[in-house]
Amino acid sequence: MERLNPKNYKKIVFFTGAGMSAESGISTFRGKGGIWSKYNWEEYASQSAFDKEPEKVLIFHENRRKELLESSPNKGHYIIAEIEEKYKNSMVITQNIDGMHQKAGSENVIELHGSAWRLRCPVHGIIEDIGAFYKRYKCEKCGNWLRPDIIWFGDRLDGSVVMEAVINIETCDLFISIGTSSIVYPAAGFPRIAKEKGTKCIEINPEKTALSHIYDIVIRKYATEGLKDIFSI
Ligand code: OAD
């Protein structure tokens, strides 16, 4: 394809999923080797599972976080951060909780599904957590179990976060989806919002997804190679 120059766009939205971090060695959720092919999400990623067996659920998430602590952003994360830094016209809307975009230098990041680097107390709200110290499982003030501040199955997304994402998608003129299977809603509905506004939509994914047919351009490559194909930076 003909390379795009970021400076020709008013606003570029990078919409990312687990495949964005696959080249960092972080597991995706679905497909071969995906987390939900090894673990039953009902036992590890729902409030009811947490209410039943908090320690079991927290150990699962603690192990995931160890994986993240041992991982680094990949070239794709850096390309996205570089575009933001250089052209000041792009942002990231991510389903990932790994913080890799921010680690690579992206500042304008909306985290739809929360962050593995924060905890939440049912009484005292969000607790900014320090990466390596995750073992403090109970709130120091009230003794309640702290849960990761992430979206589990059955949880509702933060309305203001969704609203901010939608406003940005409605006002962008280039929408690039990277590494998402596009089956978990409401996030999976976002590409359609861009498409319905007449925005140029590109998908980067080595596999066909539930929404591939709506994109103007589909690049069947890994995130980094796909980004290098799109931009002349
Ligand atoms: P999935 O695991 O469902 O999909 C990952 C996608 O990444 C697949 O379509 C792969 O083909 C693609 N992929 C794999 N390696 C890639 C690479 N190197 N470059 C580009 N793409 C690659 O992940 P998500 O769509 O992000 O929710 O899943 C959505 C949500 O489901 C997650 O946020 C999580 C999960 O349950 C919560 O935790 C609430």
mmCIF file with all atom_site columns, N, CA and C in Angstrom, residues 28-56:
data_model
loop_
_atom_site.group_PDB
_atom_site.id
_atom_site.type_symbol
_atom_site.label_atom_id
_atom_site.label_alt_id
_atom_site.label_comp_id
_atom_site.label_asym_id
_atom_site.label_entity_id
_atom_site.label_seq_id
_atom_site.pdbx_PDB_ins_code
_atom_site.Cartn_x
_atom_site.Cartn_y
_atom_site.Cartn_z
_atom_site.occupancy
_atom_site.B_iso_or_equiv
_atom_site.pdbx_formal_charge
_atom_site.auth_seq_id
_atom_site.auth_comp_id
_atom_site.auth_asym_id
_atom_site.auth_atom_id
_atom_site.pdbx_PDB_model_num
ATOM 1  N N  . THR A 1 28 ? -2.022  -13.396 24.488 1.00 0.00 ? 28 THR A N  1
ATOM 2  C CA . THR A 1 28 ? -3.338  -12.868 24.096 1.00 0.00 ? 28 THR A CA 1
ATOM 3  C C  . THR A 1 28 ? -4.398  -13.684 24.855 1.00 0.00 ? 28 THR A C  1
ATOM 4  N N  . PHE A 1 29 ? -5.651  -13.376 24.642 1.00 0.00 ? 29 PHE A N  1
ATOM 5  C CA . PHE A 1 29 ? -6.712  -14.072 25.377 1.00 0.00 ? 29 PHE A CA 1
ATOM 6  C C  . PHE A 1 29 ? -7.274  -15.258 24.615 1.00 0.00 ? 29 PHE A C  1
ATOM 7  N N  . ARG A 1 30 ? -7.433  -15.067 23.287 1.00 0.00 ? 30 ARG A N  1
ATOM 8  C CA . ARG A 1 30 ? -8.079  -16.109 22.494 1.00 0.00 ? 30 ARG A CA 1
ATOM 9  C C  . ARG A 1 30 ? -7.103  -16.681 21.483 1.00 0.00 ? 30 ARG A C  1
ATOM 10 N N  . GLY A 1 31 ? -7.507  -17.778 20.884 1.00 0.00 ? 31 GLY A N  1
ATOM 11 C CA . GLY A 1 31 ? -6.640  -18.410 19.893 1.00 0.00 ? 31 GLY A CA 1
ATOM 12 C C  . GLY A 1 31 ? -5.608  -19.295 20.579 1.00 0.00 ? 31 GLY A C  1
ATOM 13 N N  . LYS A 1 32 ? -4.694  -19.817 19.765 1.00 0.00 ? 32 LYS A N  1
ATOM 14 C CA . LYS A 1 32 ? -3.695  -20.773 20.254 1.00 0.00 ? 32 LYS A CA 1
ATOM 15 C C  . LYS A 1 32 ? -2.836  -20.140 21.368 1.00 0.00 ? 32 LYS A C  1
ATOM 16 N N  . GLY A 1 33 ? -2.770  -20.827 22.495 1.00 0.00 ? 33 GLY A N  1
ATOM 17 C CA . GLY A 1 33 ? -1.946  -20.324 23.600 1.00 0.00 ? 33 GLY A CA 1
ATOM 18 C C  . GLY A 1 33 ? -2.588  -19.178 24.364 1.00 0.00 ? 33 GLY A C  1
ATOM 19 N N  . GLY A 1 34 ? -3.796  -18.773 23.968 1.00 0.00 ? 34 GLY A N  1
ATOM 20 C CA . GLY A 1 34 ? -4.480  -17.652 24.624 1.00 0.00 ? 34 GLY A CA 1
ATOM 21 C C  . GLY A 1 34 ? -4.860  -18.011 26.061 1.00 0.00 ? 34 GLY A C  1
ATOM 22 N N  . ILE A 1 35 ? -4.927  -16.983 26.904 1.00 0.00 ? 35 ILE A N  1
ATOM 23 C CA . ILE A 1 35 ? -5.208  -17.192 28.329 1.00 0.00 ? 35 ILE A CA 1
ATOM 24 C C  . ILE A 1 35 ? -6.522  -17.938 28.546 1.00 0.00 ? 35 ILE A C  1
ATOM 25 N N  . TRP A 1 36 ? -7.546  -17.549 27.777 1.00 0.00 ? 36 TRP A N  1
ATOM 26 C CA . TRP A 1 36 ? -8.849  -18.208 27.994 1.00 0.00 ? 36 TRP A CA 1
ATOM 27 C C  . TRP A 1 36 ? -8.933  -19.596 27.341 1.00 0.00 ? 36 TRP A C  1
ATOM 28 N N  . SER A 1 37 ? -7.856  -20.029 26.687 1.00 0.00 ? 37 SER A N  1
ATOM 29 C CA . SER A 1 37 ? -7.850  -21.423 26.238 1.00 0.00 ? 37 SER A CA 1
ATOM 30 C C  . SER A 1 37 ? -7.229  -22.317 27.326 1.00 0.00 ? 37 SER A C  1
ATOM 31 N N  . LYS A 1 38 ? -6.555  -21.675 28.285 1.00 0.00 ? 38 LYS A N  1
ATOM 32 C CA . LYS A 1 38 ? -5.943  -22.462 29.378 1.00 0.00 ? 38 LYS A CA 1
ATOM 33 C C  . LYS A 1 38 ? -6.730  -22.350 30.677 1.00 0.00 ? 38 LYS A C  1
ATOM 34 N N  . TYR A 1 39 ? -7.370  -21.209 30.865 1.00 0.00 ? 39 TYR A N  1
ATOM 35 C CA . TYR A 1 39 ? -8.096  -20.966 32.113 1.00 0.00 ? 39 TYR A CA 1
ATOM 36 C C  . TYR A 1 39 ? -9.553  -20.645 31.808 1.00 0.00 ? 39 TYR A C  1
ATOM 37 N N  . ASN A 1 40 ? -10.415 -21.088 32.718 1.00 0.00 ? 40 ASN A N  1
ATOM 38 C CA . ASN A 1 40 ? -11.827 -20.768 32.588 1.00 0.00 ? 40 ASN A CA 1
ATOM 39 C C  . ASN A 1 40 ? -12.045 -19.372 33.188 1.00 0.00 ? 40 ASN A C  1
ATOM 40 N N  . TRP A 1 41 ? -12.420 -18.410 32.319 1.00 0.00 ? 41 TRP A N  1
ATOM 41 C CA . TRP A 1 41 ? -12.537 -17.037 32.833 1.00 0.00 ? 41 TRP A CA 1
ATOM 42 C C  . TRP A 1 41 ? -13.518 -16.936 33.982 1.00 0.00 ? 41 TRP A C  1
ATOM 43 N N  . GLU A 1 42 ? -14.534 -17.819 34.002 1.00 0.00 ? 42 GLU A N  1
ATOM 44 C CA . GLU A 1 42 ? -15.541 -17.731 35.075 1.00 0.00 ? 42 GLU A CA 1
ATOM 45 C C  . GLU A 1 42 ? -14.922 -17.944 36.457 1.00 0.00 ? 42 GLU A C  1
ATOM 46 N N  . GLU A 1 43 ? -13.778 -18.670 36.472 1.00 0.00 ? 43 GLU A N  1
ATOM 47 C CA . GLU A 1 43 ? -13.125 -18.935 37.759 1.00 0.00 ? 43 GLU A CA 1
ATOM 48 C C  . GLU A 1 43 ? -12.128 -17.851 38.138 1.00 0.00 ? 43 GLU A C  1
ATOM 49 N N  . TYR A 1 44 ? -11.738 -17.008 37.149 1.00 0.00 ? 44 TYR A N  1
ATOM 50 C CA . TYR A 1 44 ? -10.636 -16.070 37.413 1.00 0.00 ? 44 TYR A CA 1
ATOM 51 C C  . TYR A 1 44 ? -10.924 -14.616 37.061 1.00 0.00 ? 44 TYR A C  1
ATOM 52 N N  . ALA A 1 45 ? -11.968 -14.365 36.317 1.00 0.00 ? 45 ALA A N  1
ATOM 53 C CA . ALA A 1 45 ? -12.161 -12.995 35.837 1.00 0.00 ? 45 ALA A CA 1
ATOM 54 C C  . ALA A 1 45 ? -13.600 -12.543 35.973 1.00 0.00 ? 45 ALA A C  1
ATOM 55 N N  . SER A 1 46 ? -14.129 -12.701 37.166 1.00 0.00 ? 46 SER A N  1
ATOM 56 C CA . SER A 1 46 ? -15.474 -12.181 37.425 1.00 0.00 ? 46 SER A CA 1
ATOM 57 C C  . SER A 1 46 ? -15.574 -11.831 38.906 1.00 0.00 ? 46 SER A C  1
ATOM 58 N N  . GLN A 1 47 ? -16.439 -10.880 39.198 1.00 0.00 ? 47 GLN A N  1
ATOM 59 C CA . GLN A 1 47 ? -16.613 -10.471 40.599 1.00 0.00 ? 47 GLN A CA 1
ATOM 60 C C  . GLN A 1 47 ? -17.120 -11.653 41.435 1.00 0.00 ? 47 GLN A C  1
ATOM 61 N N  . SER A 1 48 ? -17.963 -12.504 40.829 1.00 0.00 ? 48 SER A N  1
ATOM 62 C CA . SER A 1 48 ? -18.506 -13.612 41.634 1.00 0.00 ? 48 SER A CA 1
ATOM 63 C C  . SER A 1 48 ? -17.416 -14.617 41.975 1.00 0.00 ? 48 SER A C  1
ATOM 64 N N  . ALA A 1 49 ? -16.464 -14.824 41.053 1.00 0.00 ? 49 ALA A N  1
ATOM 65 C CA . ALA A 1 49 ? -15.336 -15.720 41.356 1.00 0.00 ? 49 ALA A CA 1
ATOM 66 C C  . ALA A 1 49 ? -14.494 -15.126 42.483 1.00 0.00 ? 49 ALA A C  1
ATOM 67 N N  . PHE A 1 50 ? -14.289 -13.815 42.413 1.00 0.00 ? 50 PHE A N  1
ATOM 68 C CA . PHE A 1 50 ? -13.492 -13.116 43.431 1.00 0.00 ? 50 PHE A CA 1
ATOM 69 C C  . PHE A 1 50 ? -14.179 -13.185 44.796 1.00 0.00 ? 50 PHE A C  1
ATOM 70 N N  . ASP A 1 51 ? -15.503 -13.017 44.787 1.00 0.00 ? 51 ASP A N  1
ATOM 71 C CA . ASP A 1 51 ? -16.243 -13.075 46.055 1.00 0.00 ? 51 ASP A CA 1
ATOM 72 C C  . ASP A 1 51 ? -16.138 -14.464 46.681 1.00 0.00 ? 51 ASP A C  1
ATOM 73 N N  . LYS A 1 52 ? -16.110 -15.490 45.814 1.00 0.00 ? 52 LYS A N  1
ATOM 74 C CA . LYS A 1 52 ? -16.049 -16.867 46.305 1.00 0.00 ? 52 LYS A CA 1
ATOM 75 C C  . LYS A 1 52 ? -14.650 -17.249 46.786 1.00 0.00 ? 52 LYS A C  1
ATOM 76 N N  . GLU A 1 53 ? -13.655 -16.953 45.930 1.00 0.00 ? 53 GLU A N  1
ATOM 77 C CA . GLU A 1 53 ? -12.285 -17.394 46.236 1.00 0.00 ? 53 GLU A CA 1
ATOM 78 C C  . GLU A 1 53 ? -11.279 -16.279 45.922 1.00 0.00 ? 53 GLU A C  1
ATOM 79 N N  . PRO A 1 54 ? -11.260 -15.234 46.763 1.00 0.00 ? 54 PRO A N  1
ATOM 80 C CA . PRO A 1 54 ? -10.410 -14.071 46.439 1.00 0.00 ? 54 PRO A CA 1
ATOM 81 C C  . PRO A 1 54 ? -8.944  -14.424 46.250 1.00 0.00 ? 54 PRO A C  1
ATOM 82 N N  . GLU A 1 55 ? -8.410  -15.289 47.107 1.00 0.00 ? 55 GLU A N  1
ATOM 83 C CA . GLU A 1 55 ? -6.975  -15.569 47.004 1.00 0.00 ? 55 GLU A CA 1
ATOM 84 C C  . GLU A 1 55 ? -6.625  -16.273 45.702 1.00 0.00 ? 55 GLU A C  1
ATOM 85 N N  . LYS A 1 56 ? -7.465  -17.218 45.307 1.00 0.00 ? 56 LYS A N  1
ATOM 86 C CA . LYS A 1 56 ? -7.232  -17.937 44.046 1.00 0.00 ? 56 LYS A CA 1
ATOM 87 C C  . LYS A 1 56 ? -7.226  -16.955 42.868 1.00 0.00 ? 56 LYS A C  1
#
